[in-house]
Amino acid sequence: MDEKSKKPIHKKWWFWLIIVFVLGAVINSQNKDDENRAEEATPAVVKAEKTKDNLKVEKVEKAKVEKPKAKEKPKAEKAITISALNLYKAYDDNEVAADQKYRDKQLEVSGKVKDIGKDIFDKIYVTIDTGEVLGSVYVSFAKGQEGKIADLKKGQSLTVEGKCGGFTALSVTLKDSKFK
């Protein structure tokens, strides 16, 4: 006489899963509606044009509300010139001081090619020798540099300019680099 007793529907897990899914869909659609309403609100702009004899005024409808542009890039800062050996040594001696001096700044780094390859994301990189057994400067490149990278050979001297990403594992990183 062990008959399964039926649970009320509100005590079953799948019921709550469906409720959460439906609520998520409703909230998501409301967010999209709010965005669409903001785009539909087209304020009128008065455009004034001065001619020789009179002032011509016309009303112009904006197609969409302009969204603020993403942070505009500051004017190109002058790159700090440093050798790969000195850059690595600065990070090896005092990472905090080196970060304050070099991190997120444009650097022009020179040295000799230690290695050329691709990382796990199939992105091309070059490591520059620092004279240390394990340490190097790891350089990732901006698009359009593949042809120049293909011409490189180990031991060849090079100079690159890129943004310092700081010290990771055993390397100082340069991002979005270009050849000089």
CSV table of C-alpha atoms in Angstrom, one decimal:
chain,number,residue,atom,x,y,z
A,1,MET,CA,0.0,0.0,0.0
A,2,ASP,CA,2.9,2.3,-0.7
A,3,GLU,CA,1.1,4.4,-3.2
A,4,LYS,CA,3.0,7.4,-4.5
A,5,SER,CA,1.4,10.5,-3.2
A,6,LYS,CA,1.2,13.3,-5.7
A,7,LYS,CA,3.0,16.5,-5.0
A,8,PRO,CA,1.3,19.8,-5.7
A,9,ILE,CA,2.6,21.3,-8.9
A,10,HIS,CA,4.3,24.2,-7.2
A,11,LYS,CA,6.6,21.7,-5.3
A,12,LYS,CA,8.0,20.1,-8.5
A,13,TRP,CA,11.5,21.3,-9.7
A,14,TRP,CA,10.6,21.5,-13.4
A,15,PHE,CA,7.7,23.9,-12.6
A,16,TRP,CA,10.1,26.4,-11.0
A,17,LEU,CA,12.5,26.0,-13.9
A,18,ILE,CA,9.8,26.9,-16.4
A,19,ILE,CA,8.8,29.9,-14.2
A,20,VAL,CA,12.4,31.2,-14.1
A,21,PHE,CA,12.8,30.8,-17.9
A,22,VAL,CA,9.5,32.6,-18.6
A,23,LEU,CA,10.4,35.5,-16.3
A,24,GLY,CA,13.9,35.8,-17.9
A,25,ALA,CA,12.3,36.0,-21.3
A,26,VAL,CA,9.8,38.7,-20.2
A,27,ILE,CA,12.5,40.8,-18.6
A,28,ASN,CA,14.8,40.5,-21.6
A,29,SER,CA,12.0,41.6,-24.0
A,30,GLN,CA,11.2,44.6,-21.8
A,31,ASN,CA,14.9,45.7,-22.0
A,32,LYS,CA,14.8,45.5,-25.8
A,33,ASP,CA,11.5,47.5,-25.9
A,34,ASP,CA,13.1,50.2,-23.8
A,35,GLU,CA,16.1,50.4,-26.2
A,36,ASN,CA,13.7,50.5,-29.2
A,37,ARG,CA,11.7,53.4,-27.6
A,38,ALA,CA,14.9,55.4,-27.0
A,39,GLU,CA,15.8,55.0,-30.7
A,40,GLU,CA,12.3,55.9,-31.8
A,41,ALA,CA,12.4,59.2,-29.8
A,42,THR,CA,13.6,61.5,-32.5
A,43,PRO,CA,14.0,65.0,-31.2
A,44,ALA,CA,13.7,67.8,-33.7
A,45,VAL,CA,16.8,69.9,-34.3
A,46,VAL,CA,16.6,73.4,-35.7
A,47,LYS,CA,19.2,74.1,-38.3
A,48,ALA,CA,20.0,77.7,-39.0
A,49,GLU,CA,21.7,78.8,-42.2
A,50,LYS,CA,22.7,82.4,-42.8
A,51,THR,CA,22.5,83.6,-46.4
A,52,LYS,CA,23.5,87.0,-47.7
A,53,ASP,CA,20.2,88.8,-47.1
A,54,ASN,CA,18.3,86.7,-44.6
A,55,LEU,CA,18.4,84.0,-42.1
A,56,LYS,CA,17.0,80.6,-43.3
A,57,VAL,CA,15.7,78.3,-40.6
A,58,GLU,CA,14.6,74.8,-41.2
A,59,LYS,CA,13.6,71.9,-39.0
A,60,VAL,CA,15.5,68.7,-39.4
A,61,GLU,CA,14.4,65.4,-38.0
A,62,LYS,CA,17.2,63.2,-36.6
A,63,ALA,CA,17.0,59.5,-37.7
A,64,LYS,CA,18.2,58.2,-34.4
A,65,VAL,CA,19.3,59.5,-31.0
A,66,GLU,CA,23.0,59.6,-31.2
A,67,LYS,CA,24.7,57.5,-28.6
A,68,PRO,CA,27.9,58.9,-27.1
A,69,LYS,CA,31.0,57.7,-28.9
A,70,ALA,CA,33.4,55.3,-27.2
A,71,LYS,CA,36.3,56.9,-25.5
A,72,GLU,CA,38.3,58.6,-28.2
A,73,LYS,CA,41.9,57.6,-28.4
A,74,PRO,CA,44.3,60.1,-27.0
A,75,LYS,CA,46.8,61.5,-29.4
A,76,ALA,CA,49.7,59.2,-30.0
A,77,GLU,CA,52.1,59.4,-27.2
A,78,LYS,CA,55.8,59.3,-27.8
A,79,ALA,CA,57.1,55.8,-27.4
A,80,ILE,CA,59.7,55.1,-24.7
A,81,THR,CA,62.8,53.6,-26.2
A,82,ILE,CA,64.3,50.7,-24.3
A,83,SER,CA,66.2,47.5,-25.0
A,84,ALA,CA,64.6,44.2,-24.2
A,85,LEU,CA,67.4,43.4,-21.7
A,86,ASN,CA,66.8,46.7,-19.8
A,87,LEU,CA,63.0,46.3,-19.8
A,88,TYR,CA,63.2,42.7,-18.5
A,89,LYS,CA,65.8,43.7,-15.9
A,90,ALA,CA,63.5,46.6,-14.7
A,91,TYR,CA,60.6,44.1,-14.2
A,92,ASP,CA,62.8,41.5,-12.6
A,93,ASP,CA,64.3,44.0,-10.1
A,94,ASN,CA,61.1,45.7,-9.1
A,95,GLU,CA,57.8,44.8,-10.8
A,96,VAL,CA,55.8,47.5,-9.0
A,97,ALA,CA,58.2,50.3,-10.0
A,98,ALA,CA,58.4,49.0,-13.6
A,99,ASP,CA,54.6,48.8,-13.9
A,100,GLN,CA,54.4,52.5,-12.8
A,101,LYS,CA,57.0,53.5,-15.4
A,102,TYR,CA,56.1,51.3,-18.4
A,103,ARG,CA,52.7,49.5,-18.0
A,104,ASP,CA,50.0,50.7,-20.5
A,105,LYS,CA,52.5,53.0,-22.2
A,106,GLN,CA,53.9,52.8,-25.8
A,107,LEU,CA,57.4,51.3,-25.8
A,108,GLU,CA,59.9,50.9,-28.6
A,109,VAL,CA,61.8,47.8,-27.7
A,110,SER,CA,64.9,46.4,-29.5
A,111,GLY,CA,66.6,43.1,-29.3
A,112,LYS,CA,67.2,39.8,-31.0
A,113,VAL,CA,64.5,37.3,-32.0
A,114,LYS,CA,64.5,34.4,-29.6
A,115,ASP,CA,61.4,32.5,-30.9
A,116,ILE,CA,58.6,32.9,-33.4
A,117,GLY,CA,55.4,31.0,-33.1
A,118,LYS,CA,51.6,30.9,-32.5
A,119,ASP,CA,49.9,30.7,-29.2
A,120,ILE,CA,46.9,28.4,-28.3
A,121,PHE,CA,44.5,30.9,-29.9
A,122,ASP,CA,46.5,30.7,-33.2
A,123,LYS,CA,47.8,34.3,-32.6
A,124,ILE,CA,51.3,35.0,-33.9
A,125,TYR,CA,54.0,36.1,-31.4
A,126,VAL,CA,57.7,36.8,-31.2
A,127,THR,CA,59.8,36.6,-28.1
A,128,ILE,CA,62.8,38.8,-27.8
A,129,ASP,CA,65.9,37.5,-26.1
A,130,THR,CA,66.9,39.2,-22.8
A,131,GLY,CA,70.0,37.2,-22.0
A,132,GLU,CA,68.1,35.3,-19.3
A,133,VAL,CA,67.6,31.6,-19.6
A,134,LEU,CA,63.8,31.7,-19.0
A,135,GLY,CA,63.0,35.4,-19.3
A,136,SER,CA,62.0,37.2,-22.5
A,137,VAL,CA,59.9,40.0,-23.9
A,138,TYR,CA,56.7,38.4,-25.4
A,139,VAL,CA,55.4,40.5,-28.4
A,140,SER,CA,51.9,40.1,-29.9
A,141,PHE,CA,51.2,41.9,-33.1
A,142,ALA,CA,48.5,44.1,-34.6
A,143,LYS,CA,46.8,42.8,-37.7
A,144,GLY,CA,48.7,43.2,-41.0
A,145,GLN,CA,52.1,42.3,-39.6
A,146,GLU,CA,52.1,38.6,-40.7
A,147,GLY,CA,54.3,39.2,-43.8
A,148,LYS,CA,57.0,40.9,-41.8
A,149,ILE,CA,56.9,38.2,-39.1
A,150,ALA,CA,57.2,35.4,-41.7
A,151,ASP,CA,60.5,37.0,-42.9
A,152,LEU,CA,62.1,37.0,-39.4
A,153,LYS,CA,64.7,34.5,-38.4
A,154,LYS,CA,65.9,33.5,-34.9
A,155,GLY,CA,68.8,35.7,-33.8
A,156,GLN,CA,67.9,38.6,-36.1
A,157,SER,CA,67.8,42.1,-34.6
A,158,LEU,CA,64.5,43.9,-34.6
A,159,THR,CA,62.8,46.9,-33.1
A,160,VAL,CA,59.0,46.9,-32.4
A,161,GLU,CA,56.6,49.4,-30.9
A,162,GLY,CA,53.7,48.3,-28.7
A,163,LYS,CA,51.8,48.8,-25.5
A,164,CYS,CA,53.4,47.3,-22.4
A,165,GLY,CA,51.1,44.8,-20.7
A,166,GLY,CA,53.3,44.2,-17.7
A,167,PHE,CA,55.0,41.1,-16.4
A,168,THR,CA,53.3,37.7,-16.7
A,169,ALA,CA,54.9,34.5,-15.7
A,170,LEU,CA,58.5,34.9,-17.0
A,171,SER,CA,57.9,37.5,-19.7
A,172,VAL,CA,57.3,41.1,-20.1
A,173,THR,CA,54.4,41.5,-22.7
A,174,LEU,CA,54.0,44.0,-25.5
A,175,LYS,CA,50.5,44.1,-27.1
A,176,ASP,CA,49.4,45.3,-30.6
A,177,SER,CA,52.9,45.8,-31.7
A,178,LYS,CA,54.2,47.0,-35.1
A,179,PHE,CA,57.7,46.9,-36.6
A,180,LYS,CA,59.8,50.0,-36.6
